[in-house]
Amino acid sequence: MSMLHLKPLQPFAAEATGIDLREPLTPAQIKAVEEAMDQHAVLVFRDQNLSQTQQIEFAKSLGPLDMGLRKLKGGPHRLEYAELADISNVKVDGEVADRAHAKIVGNVANQLWHSDSSFQKPRAKYSMLSAVTVPVFGGETEFADLRMAWDGLPDWRQRQVEGLRAVHYALHSRFLLGDTQYTEEQRQAIPPASWPLVQTDPRTGRKILFVGIHACEIEGMTLAEGRMLLLDLMEHATQRQFVYQHHWQVGDLVMWDNTSTVHRGRWFDFTERRELRRATTEEVPA
């Protein structure tokens, strides 16, 4: 049986080899992937040219699937499965979107530090992003380790944030970018979710500073003071010593834990085709 082998990548991620994700995983392989995620939070699988069905089946082996913003947006979808997020600048007709298209707004929003589906309960656990077409330059994805961020907080700040809760709202990041053309039904489709700023991973016992761009206020604080604190914490959590930057190659499958990391896409020329697709699992309470 093929077993998982890990090559650490600084400062916390790992390159994973030894498992063909196109084939059904055994219980031992699933356990190995989960344990590797507990340690590294981001795994990079190279040369995994998965079909859409294979990607869905891999995700299903790790938990129930999450629909994310598809619950809110709906509409035409160019992928075979509604559970696959189309992380691309490509329209339903297969053409690259122009600058004013909603797909481009989505690409810009992805450049903000975020945790997938932190705006809902249950939130996302694992995201699995597969590279189909990559631009010649740019379009990297960066990941920041929120466990390292907690460990790096000064004692006074740790004491300040212990016990606080942040409200996460699905459209907060879109509103920041001027994307406000939503009906009242869409605005209410995913109710805001409240999460502790400081969390403990039930599998590892490590503490996590759970921040991200979907967090829009802190319970019990004025809006201005709460947002300033969130900005300060985000600035701390995304310092370069806590960040792994992934340079995409076609066939890459990158998997990350949304409960212990935030991520963002980097700039690329929106006139150049970029196609990735993401499957995501929901967090299952321990």
Coordinates of C-alpha atoms in Angstrom, one line a residue:
M1 CA 0.0 0.0 0.0
S2 CA 1.3 3.5 -0.9
M3 CA 2.1 5.6 2.1
L4 CA 2.3 9.3 2.6
H5 CA 5.7 10.9 2.7
L6 CA 6.3 14.5 3.8
K7 CA 8.9 17.1 3.0
P8 CA 8.6 20.2 5.2
L9 CA 8.3 23.6 3.5
Q10 CA 9.1 26.7 5.5
P11 CA 7.7 27.9 7.7
F12 CA 4.9 25.3 8.4
A13 CA 3.6 23.6 5.2
A14 CA 4.8 20.3 3.7
E15 CA 5.0 18.7 0.2
A16 CA 3.2 15.4 0.3
T17 CA 4.1 12.4 -2.0
G18 CA 3.4 8.7 -2.1
I19 CA -0.4 8.8 -2.5
D20 CA -2.3 8.9 -5.8
L21 CA -5.3 11.1 -5.1
R22 CA -7.0 9.8 -8.2
E23 CA -7.5 6.5 -6.5
P24 CA -9.8 5.9 -3.5
L25 CA -7.9 6.4 -0.2
T26 CA -7.7 3.6 2.3
P27 CA -8.6 4.3 6.0
A28 CA -4.9 4.3 6.8
Q29 CA -4.1 6.8 4.1
I30 CA -7.0 9.1 5.2
K31 CA -5.7 8.9 8.8
A32 CA -2.2 9.8 7.5
V33 CA -3.5 12.8 5.6
E34 CA -5.4 14.1 8.6
E35 CA -2.4 13.7 10.9
A36 CA -0.2 15.5 8.4
M37 CA -2.7 18.3 8.3
D38 CA -2.7 18.5 12.1
Q39 CA 1.0 19.1 12.0
H40 CA 1.5 21.2 8.9
A41 CA -2.0 22.8 8.1
V42 CA -1.1 23.0 4.4
L43 CA -0.1 20.0 2.2
V44 CA 1.1 20.4 -1.4
F45 CA 0.5 17.4 -3.7
R46 CA 2.3 17.8 -7.1
D47 CA 1.4 16.1 -10.4
Q48 CA -2.2 15.2 -9.4
N49 CA -4.2 15.9 -12.5
L50 CA -7.6 15.1 -11.0
S51 CA -10.8 14.9 -12.9
Q52 CA -13.7 16.8 -11.3
T53 CA -15.2 13.5 -10.1
Q54 CA -11.9 12.4 -8.6
Q55 CA -11.5 15.7 -6.7
I56 CA -15.1 15.4 -5.3
E57 CA -14.4 11.8 -4.2
F58 CA -11.2 12.7 -2.5
A59 CA -12.9 15.5 -0.6
K60 CA -15.8 13.3 0.4
S61 CA -13.4 10.9 2.0
L62 CA -12.4 13.6 4.4
G63 CA -15.9 14.9 5.4
P64 CA -19.2 16.3 4.3
L65 CA -18.9 18.9 1.4
D66 CA -19.4 22.6 1.9
M67 CA -21.2 24.8 -0.7
G68 CA -19.9 28.2 0.7
L69 CA -21.0 31.2 -1.3
R70 CA -22.9 29.1 -3.8
K71 CA -25.7 29.0 -1.2
L72 CA -26.0 32.7 -1.7
K73 CA -25.1 33.3 -5.3
G74 CA -26.5 30.3 -7.2
G75 CA -26.8 31.0 -10.9
P76 CA -25.0 29.4 -13.9
H77 CA -22.1 27.2 -13.1
R78 CA -19.6 25.8 -15.6
L79 CA -18.3 22.9 -13.5
E80 CA -19.9 19.5 -13.2
Y81 CA -20.6 19.7 -9.5
A82 CA -22.2 22.6 -7.6
E83 CA -19.9 21.6 -4.7
L84 CA -16.9 22.6 -6.7
A85 CA -16.0 26.3 -6.5
D86 CA -14.8 27.8 -9.8
I87 CA -11.8 29.8 -8.7
S88 CA -11.1 31.3 -12.1
N89 CA -11.5 34.4 -14.3
V90 CA -13.5 32.4 -16.9
K91 CA -17.2 32.8 -17.7
V92 CA -19.7 30.1 -18.1
D93 CA -19.3 30.3 -21.9
G94 CA -15.5 29.5 -21.5
E95 CA -14.2 33.0 -22.3
V96 CA -12.0 35.0 -20.1
A97 CA -14.2 37.6 -18.2
D98 CA -13.8 41.3 -18.9
R99 CA -12.7 43.7 -16.1
A100 CA -16.3 44.7 -15.1
H101 CA -17.6 41.1 -14.8
A102 CA -18.6 39.6 -11.4
K103 CA -16.0 36.9 -11.8
I104 CA -13.2 39.6 -11.6
V105 CA -14.7 40.9 -8.4
G106 CA -14.5 37.4 -7.0
N107 CA -10.8 37.2 -8.0
V108 CA -10.1 40.5 -6.3
A109 CA -11.9 39.4 -3.1
N110 CA -9.8 36.3 -3.0
Q111 CA -6.7 38.6 -2.6
L112 CA -7.9 39.5 0.9
W113 CA -6.7 37.3 3.8
H114 CA -9.6 35.0 4.6
S115 CA -10.7 31.6 5.9
D116 CA -13.1 29.8 3.6
S117 CA -16.7 29.9 5.0
S118 CA -15.8 31.3 8.4
F119 CA -19.1 33.2 7.9
Q120 CA -21.3 30.2 8.5
K121 CA -21.9 27.3 10.9
P122 CA -20.6 24.7 10.3
R123 CA -17.6 26.5 8.9
A124 CA -15.2 25.0 6.4
K125 CA -12.5 22.5 7.6
Y126 CA -10.4 21.3 4.6
S127 CA -10.1 23.1 1.2
M128 CA -8.6 21.3 -1.7
L129 CA -7.6 23.5 -4.6
S130 CA -6.6 22.0 -8.0
A131 CA -4.7 23.9 -10.6
V132 CA -5.9 23.5 -14.2
T133 CA -4.5 26.6 -15.9
V134 CA -2.0 29.0 -14.4
P135 CA -0.8 32.4 -15.6
V136 CA 2.8 33.0 -16.7
F137 CA 3.3 35.4 -13.9
G138 CA 1.6 36.0 -10.5
G139 CA -1.4 34.3 -9.1
E140 CA 0.4 32.7 -6.2
T141 CA -1.5 31.7 -3.1
E142 CA -0.2 32.6 0.4
F143 CA -1.1 30.9 3.6
A144 CA -0.6 32.2 7.2
D145 CA -0.5 29.9 10.2
L146 CA -2.9 31.2 12.9
R147 CA -1.3 28.8 15.5
M148 CA 2.1 30.5 14.9
A149 CA 0.3 33.8 15.1
W150 CA -1.1 33.0 18.6
D151 CA 2.3 31.8 19.8
G152 CA 3.8 35.0 18.6
L153 CA 1.4 37.4 20.3
P154 CA 2.8 39.3 23.3
D155 CA 1.4 38.3 26.7
W156 CA -0.6 41.5 27.1
R157 CA -2.3 41.0 23.8
Q158 CA -3.1 37.4 24.5
R159 CA -4.7 38.5 27.8
Q160 CA -6.7 41.2 25.9
V161 CA -8.2 38.9 23.3
E162 CA -8.9 35.8 25.4
G163 CA -12.7 35.5 25.8
L164 CA -13.6 37.9 22.9
R165 CA -15.8 36.8 20.0
A166 CA -15.8 38.1 16.5
V167 CA -18.8 38.2 14.1
H168 CA -18.1 36.9 10.6
Y169 CA -20.4 37.9 7.7
A170 CA -20.4 36.5 4.2
L171 CA -20.6 39.8 2.3
H172 CA -18.4 42.0 4.5
S173 CA -15.4 41.6 2.2
R174 CA -17.5 42.2 -0.9
F175 CA -18.9 45.4 0.6
L176 CA -15.3 46.6 1.3
L177 CA -14.6 46.3 -2.4
G178 CA -17.7 48.2 -3.5
D179 CA -19.6 45.0 -4.5
T180 CA -23.0 45.9 -3.0
Q181 CA -25.5 44.8 -5.7
Y182 CA -27.2 42.2 -3.6
T183 CA -30.9 41.8 -2.9
E184 CA -32.1 41.8 0.7
E185 CA -32.8 38.0 0.3
Q186 CA -29.1 37.5 -0.7
R187 CA -27.9 39.6 2.1
Q188 CA -29.8 37.5 4.6
A189 CA -29.2 34.1 2.9
I190 CA -26.2 33.3 5.2
P191 CA -26.7 34.6 8.8
P192 CA -23.6 36.0 10.4
A193 CA -21.6 33.5 12.6
S194 CA -19.9 34.3 15.9
W195 CA -16.6 32.7 16.7
P196 CA -14.1 33.0 19.6
L197 CA -11.0 35.0 18.6
V198 CA -8.9 32.5 20.5
Q199 CA -9.6 28.8 19.9
T200 CA -8.0 25.5 20.8
D201 CA -7.6 22.8 18.1
P202 CA -9.5 19.7 19.5
R203 CA -7.1 17.4 17.8
T204 CA -3.8 18.9 18.7
G205 CA -4.5 21.2 21.7
R206 CA -2.7 24.1 20.0
K207 CA -4.2 27.5 20.4
I208 CA -5.3 29.5 17.3
L209 CA -5.8 33.2 16.7
F210 CA -9.0 33.0 14.5
V211 CA -9.0 36.1 12.4
G212 CA -9.8 36.9 8.7
I213 CA -11.4 39.4 6.5
H214 CA -14.9 38.0 7.0
A215 CA -14.7 39.2 10.7
C216 CA -16.6 42.5 10.8
E217 CA -17.0 43.3 14.4
I218 CA -16.2 42.2 18.0
E219 CA -19.1 41.5 20.3
G220 CA -19.2 43.9 23.2
M221 CA -17.0 46.5 21.6
T222 CA -17.8 49.6 19.6
L223 CA -17.7 49.0 15.9
A224 CA -14.7 51.3 15.4
E225 CA -12.6 49.9 18.3
G226 CA -13.5 46.3 17.3
R227 CA -12.5 46.8 13.7
M228 CA -9.3 48.4 14.7
L229 CA -8.4 45.5 16.9
L230 CA -9.3 43.0 14.1
L231 CA -7.0 45.0 11.7
D232 CA -4.2 44.9 14.2
L233 CA -4.6 41.2 14.8
M234 CA -4.7 40.5 11.0
E235 CA -1.5 42.6 10.5
H236 CA 0.2 40.5 13.2
A237 CA -1.0 37.1 12.0
T238 CA 0.1 37.7 8.4
Q239 CA 3.7 38.7 9.1
R240 CA 6.1 37.1 6.6
Q241 CA 7.6 34.7 9.2
F242 CA 4.1 33.1 9.5
V243 CA 3.5 32.9 5.7
Y244 CA 4.1 30.1 3.1
Q245 CA 3.8 31.2 -0.5
H246 CA 2.8 28.6 -3.1
H247 CA 3.8 29.0 -6.7
W248 CA 1.3 27.0 -8.8
Q249 CA 2.1 24.4 -11.4
V250 CA -0.6 22.7 -13.5
G251 CA -1.6 19.5 -11.6
D252 CA -1.0 20.8 -8.2
L253 CA -3.5 20.0 -5.5
V254 CA -3.0 22.1 -2.4
M255 CA -5.0 21.3 0.7
W256 CA -5.3 23.5 3.8
D257 CA -7.1 23.6 7.2
N258 CA -9.4 26.6 7.3
T259 CA -9.7 26.5 11.1
S260 CA -6.0 27.1 11.6
T261 CA -4.9 29.2 8.6
V262 CA -5.9 32.2 6.5
H263 CA -5.0 32.5 2.8
R264 CA -5.1 34.9 -0.1
G265 CA -4.4 34.9 -3.8
R266 CA -1.9 37.3 -5.3
W267 CA -2.1 39.6 -8.2
F268 CA -2.1 38.3 -11.8
D269 CA -3.1 39.8 -15.1
F270 CA -6.8 39.3 -15.3
T271 CA -6.7 39.2 -19.1
E272 CA -4.6 36.0 -18.8
R273 CA -6.5 32.7 -18.2
R274 CA -6.3 31.3 -14.7
E275 CA -8.4 28.2 -13.7
L276 CA -8.4 26.5 -10.4
R277 CA -11.3 24.5 -8.8
R278 CA -11.9 24.0 -5.1
A279 CA -13.6 21.3 -3.1
T280 CA -14.2 22.0 0.6
T281 CA -15.4 20.0 3.6
E282 CA -17.4 21.2 6.5
E283 CA -16.0 21.1 10.0
V284 CA -17.4 18.2 12.0
P285 CA -17.4 18.9 15.8
A286 CA -15.1 16.6 17.7

